[in-house]
């Protein structure tokens, strides 16, 4: 006779709770911002290290070619191109971090990823994707974890697995998801690396010689005309009289 009372399911309450939590002010926003700033510092350190490795690879390849050791130069060339690609990845991550920091306020108040600005979502997707491919930048892992906690699993999975509709840019995908097989490295590519190294060495040597020459000329003029300043001063004095 009496209508049966239906008890609300726990799942309904949990869904409402999640929505309320995500729509409220993000208490870990400052922590996320701090990790992004630390990541920028870390990129600078790793970039310097990688640039040193690139210079060393150029030098090694040039020396190996001089000794006609082409087969030994081949793996060095592969490493050179991988290091160059990693430097490009650092540039991309740095750009994405800067993009987020310049418009950080949506992170604080908006927990629904679909309501975030498009450029913010693209930057987030790029960082999540990079976190799954760049192991040496530890801060990326912390940032990804915070994004996962704030915006949920689906956006994270879409970005990492490059599912249809993902917002990861084609530039960073090409940099991080492409590997150059050693057999694709041609002799011309290796010779070009060597030539670039030799050109840089020649330019540096010429600049150093110019600086040394200018310094020697200045020092020599002091000995050739030790009283030049005094005589010029006396000439001015006599003219004034």
Coordinates of C-alpha atoms in Angstrom, one line a residue:
X1 CA 0.0 0.0 0.0
X2 CA 2.7 2.4 0.9
X3 CA 5.2 3.4 -1.7
X4 CA 8.6 1.9 -1.0
X5 CA 11.2 4.5 0.0
X6 CA 14.2 4.4 -2.1
X7 CA 17.5 5.0 -0.4
X8 CA 19.9 7.2 -2.2
X9 CA 22.9 5.4 -3.4
X10 CA 26.3 6.2 -2.0
X11 CA 27.7 6.7 -5.5
X12 CA 25.4 9.7 -6.0
X13 CA 26.8 11.4 -2.9
X14 CA 30.4 10.6 -3.9
X15 CA 29.9 12.1 -7.3
X16 CA 28.5 15.3 -5.8
X17 CA 31.4 15.4 -3.3
X18 CA 33.9 15.1 -6.2
X19 CA 32.2 18.0 -8.1
X20 CA 32.1 20.2 -5.0
X21 CA 35.8 19.5 -4.2
X22 CA 36.9 20.2 -7.8
X23 CA 34.9 23.4 -8.1
X24 CA 36.3 24.8 -4.8
X25 CA 39.5 26.8 -4.4
X26 CA 42.5 24.5 -5.1
X27 CA 44.5 24.4 -1.9
X28 CA 47.5 22.9 -3.6
X29 CA 47.7 25.6 -6.3
X30 CA 50.7 27.3 -4.7
X31 CA 52.4 23.9 -4.4
X32 CA 51.8 23.3 -8.1
X33 CA 53.2 26.7 -9.0
X34 CA 56.2 26.1 -6.9
X35 CA 56.9 22.8 -8.7
X36 CA 56.6 24.5 -12.1
X37 CA 59.1 27.2 -11.0
X38 CA 61.5 24.5 -9.7
X39 CA 61.1 22.7 -13.0
X40 CA 62.2 25.8 -14.9
X41 CA 65.4 25.9 -12.8
X42 CA 66.0 22.2 -13.3
X43 CA 65.7 22.6 -17.1
X44 CA 68.5 25.2 -17.1
X45 CA 70.8 22.8 -15.2
X46 CA 70.0 19.9 -17.5
X47 CA 70.2 22.1 -20.6
X48 CA 73.8 23.2 -19.7
X49 CA 74.8 19.6 -19.1
X50 CA 73.3 18.4 -22.4
X51 CA 74.9 21.2 -24.3
X52 CA 78.3 20.1 -23.0
X53 CA 77.5 16.6 -24.2
X54 CA 76.6 17.9 -27.6
X55 CA 79.9 19.9 -27.9
X56 CA 81.9 16.8 -26.8
X57 CA 80.1 14.6 -29.3
X58 CA 81.0 17.1 -32.1
X59 CA 84.6 17.1 -31.0
X60 CA 84.8 13.3 -30.8
X61 CA 83.2 12.8 -34.2
X62 CA 85.6 15.3 -35.8
X63 CA 88.6 13.4 -34.3
X64 CA 87.3 10.0 -35.3
X65 CA 86.8 11.1 -38.9
X66 CA 90.4 12.5 -39.0
X67 CA 91.5 9.0 -38.1
X68 CA 89.2 7.4 -40.7
X69 CA 87.3 5.7 -37.9
X70 CA 83.8 6.1 -39.5
X71 CA 82.3 3.1 -37.8
X72 CA 83.2 4.4 -34.4
X73 CA 81.7 7.8 -35.3
X74 CA 78.3 6.3 -36.2
X75 CA 77.1 5.7 -32.6
X76 CA 78.5 9.0 -31.5
X77 CA 76.4 10.7 -34.2
X78 CA 73.3 8.9 -33.0
X79 CA 73.9 10.1 -29.5
X80 CA 74.5 13.6 -30.9
X81 CA 71.1 13.7 -32.6
X82 CA 69.4 12.3 -29.5
X83 CA 71.0 15.0 -27.3
X84 CA 69.9 17.7 -29.8
X85 CA 66.4 16.3 -29.7
X86 CA 66.4 16.3 -25.9
X87 CA 67.4 20.0 -26.0
X88 CA 64.4 20.7 -28.2
X89 CA 62.2 18.9 -25.7
X90 CA 63.6 21.1 -22.9
X91 CA 62.6 24.1 -24.9
X92 CA 59.1 22.8 -25.4
X93 CA 58.6 22.1 -21.7
X94 CA 60.0 25.5 -20.7
X95 CA 57.5 27.1 -23.1
X96 CA 54.6 25.1 -21.6
X97 CA 55.6 26.0 -18.1
X98 CA 55.8 29.7 -18.9
X99 CA 52.4 29.6 -20.6
X100 CA 50.8 28.1 -17.5
X101 CA 52.5 30.6 -15.1
X102 CA 51.4 33.5 -17.2
X103 CA 47.7 32.5 -16.8
X104 CA 47.7 30.6 -13.6
X105 CA 44.4 31.9 -12.0
X106 CA 42.1 29.4 -13.8
X107 CA 43.9 26.5 -11.9
X108 CA 43.0 28.0 -8.5
X109 CA 39.2 28.2 -9.0
X110 CA 38.3 25.8 -11.8
X111 CA 38.5 22.0 -11.2
X112 CA 36.7 21.0 -14.4
X113 CA 39.3 20.5 -17.1
X114 CA 36.7 21.1 -19.8
X115 CA 36.1 24.6 -18.6
X116 CA 39.7 25.7 -18.6
X117 CA 41.1 27.9 -21.4
X118 CA 42.2 26.0 -24.5
X119 CA 45.8 27.1 -24.2
X120 CA 45.9 26.1 -20.6
X121 CA 44.6 22.6 -21.4
X122 CA 47.2 22.2 -24.2
X123 CA 50.0 23.3 -21.9
X124 CA 48.8 20.8 -19.2
X125 CA 48.5 18.0 -21.8
X126 CA 52.0 18.7 -23.0
X127 CA 53.5 18.6 -19.5
X128 CA 51.7 15.3 -18.7
X129 CA 52.9 13.8 -22.0
X130 CA 56.5 15.0 -21.3
X131 CA 56.4 13.6 -17.8
X132 CA 55.8 10.1 -19.2
X133 CA 58.8 10.4 -21.5
X134 CA 61.4 12.6 -19.7
X135 CA 62.7 10.8 -16.7
X136 CA 65.5 13.2 -15.6
X137 CA 63.1 16.1 -14.9
X138 CA 61.7 14.8 -11.6
X139 CA 59.5 17.9 -11.0
X140 CA 57.5 16.9 -14.0
X141 CA 56.3 13.8 -12.1
X142 CA 55.1 15.9 -9.2
X143 CA 53.2 18.2 -11.5
X144 CA 51.6 15.3 -13.3
X145 CA 50.5 13.9 -10.0
X146 CA 48.9 17.2 -8.9
X147 CA 47.1 17.5 -12.3
X148 CA 45.8 13.9 -11.9
X149 CA 44.5 14.7 -8.4
X150 CA 42.8 17.9 -9.4
X151 CA 41.5 17.1 -12.9
X152 CA 41.0 13.3 -12.9
X153 CA 42.2 10.2 -14.7
X154 CA 40.7 10.6 -18.1
X155 CA 42.6 13.7 -19.1
X156 CA 45.9 12.1 -17.9
X157 CA 45.3 8.9 -19.9
X158 CA 44.3 10.9 -23.0
X159 CA 47.5 12.8 -22.9
X160 CA 49.9 10.0 -22.1
X161 CA 48.4 7.4 -24.5
X162 CA 47.7 10.0 -27.2
X163 CA 44.1 8.9 -27.4
X164 CA 41.7 10.5 -30.0
X165 CA 40.9 14.1 -29.1
X166 CA 44.1 14.6 -27.0
X167 CA 45.5 18.1 -26.8
X168 CA 49.2 17.3 -26.9
X169 CA 50.9 19.5 -29.6
X170 CA 52.4 17.8 -32.6
X171 CA 55.7 19.5 -32.0
X172 CA 56.4 17.8 -28.7
X173 CA 55.0 14.5 -29.9
X174 CA 57.5 14.5 -32.8
X175 CA 60.4 15.4 -30.5
X176 CA 59.7 12.8 -27.8
X177 CA 58.0 10.0 -29.7
X178 CA 60.5 9.7 -32.6
X179 CA 63.7 7.8 -32.4
X180 CA 66.3 8.0 -35.2
X181 CA 67.6 4.5 -36.0
X182 CA 71.3 4.3 -36.4
X183 CA 71.0 3.0 -40.0
X184 CA 69.3 6.3 -41.0
X185 CA 72.4 8.3 -40.1
X186 CA 74.2 8.9 -43.4
X187 CA 77.9 9.7 -44.0
X188 CA 76.8 13.1 -45.1
X189 CA 75.2 13.8 -41.8
X190 CA 78.3 12.8 -39.9
X191 CA 80.5 14.9 -42.1
X192 CA 78.2 17.9 -41.5
X193 CA 78.6 17.5 -37.7
X194 CA 82.3 17.5 -38.1
X195 CA 82.4 20.5 -40.4
X196 CA 80.2 22.5 -38.1
X197 CA 82.6 21.7 -35.2
X198 CA 85.6 22.7 -37.3
X199 CA 83.8 26.0 -38.3
X200 CA 83.0 26.8 -34.7
X201 CA 86.6 26.1 -33.7
X202 CA 88.0 28.3 -36.4
X203 CA 85.6 31.2 -35.5
X204 CA 86.5 30.9 -31.8
X205 CA 90.2 30.9 -32.7
X206 CA 89.9 34.0 -34.9
X207 CA 87.9 35.8 -32.2
X208 CA 90.5 34.9 -29.6
X209 CA 93.3 36.1 -32.0
X210 CA 91.6 39.4 -32.6
X211 CA 91.2 40.0 -28.8
X212 CA 94.8 39.1 -28.2
X213 CA 96.0 41.3 -31.1
X214 CA 94.1 44.3 -29.8
X215 CA 95.4 43.9 -26.3
X216 CA 99.0 43.6 -27.5
X217 CA 98.6 46.8 -29.6
X218 CA 97.2 48.7 -26.6
X219 CA 100.1 47.5 -24.4
X220 CA 102.7 48.3 -27.1
X221 CA 101.3 51.9 -27.5
X222 CA 102.1 52.5 -23.9
X223 CA 105.8 51.8 -24.4
X224 CA 106.0 53.6 -27.7
X225 CA 104.4 56.8 -26.4
X226 CA 104.9 56.8 -22.7
X227 CA 104.5 60.6 -22.3
X228 CA 101.8 61.0 -25.0
X229 CA 99.2 62.0 -22.4
X230 CA 101.5 64.4 -20.7
X231 CA 102.6 66.2 -23.9
X232 CA 99.0 66.5 -25.0
X233 CA 98.2 68.1 -21.7
X234 CA 101.1 70.6 -22.0
X235 CA 100.0 71.5 -25.5
X236 CA 96.5 72.3 -24.3
X237 CA 97.9 74.4 -21.4
X238 CA 100.1 76.4 -23.7
X239 CA 97.2 77.0 -26.1
X240 CA 95.0 78.3 -23.3
X241 CA 97.7 80.8 -22.3

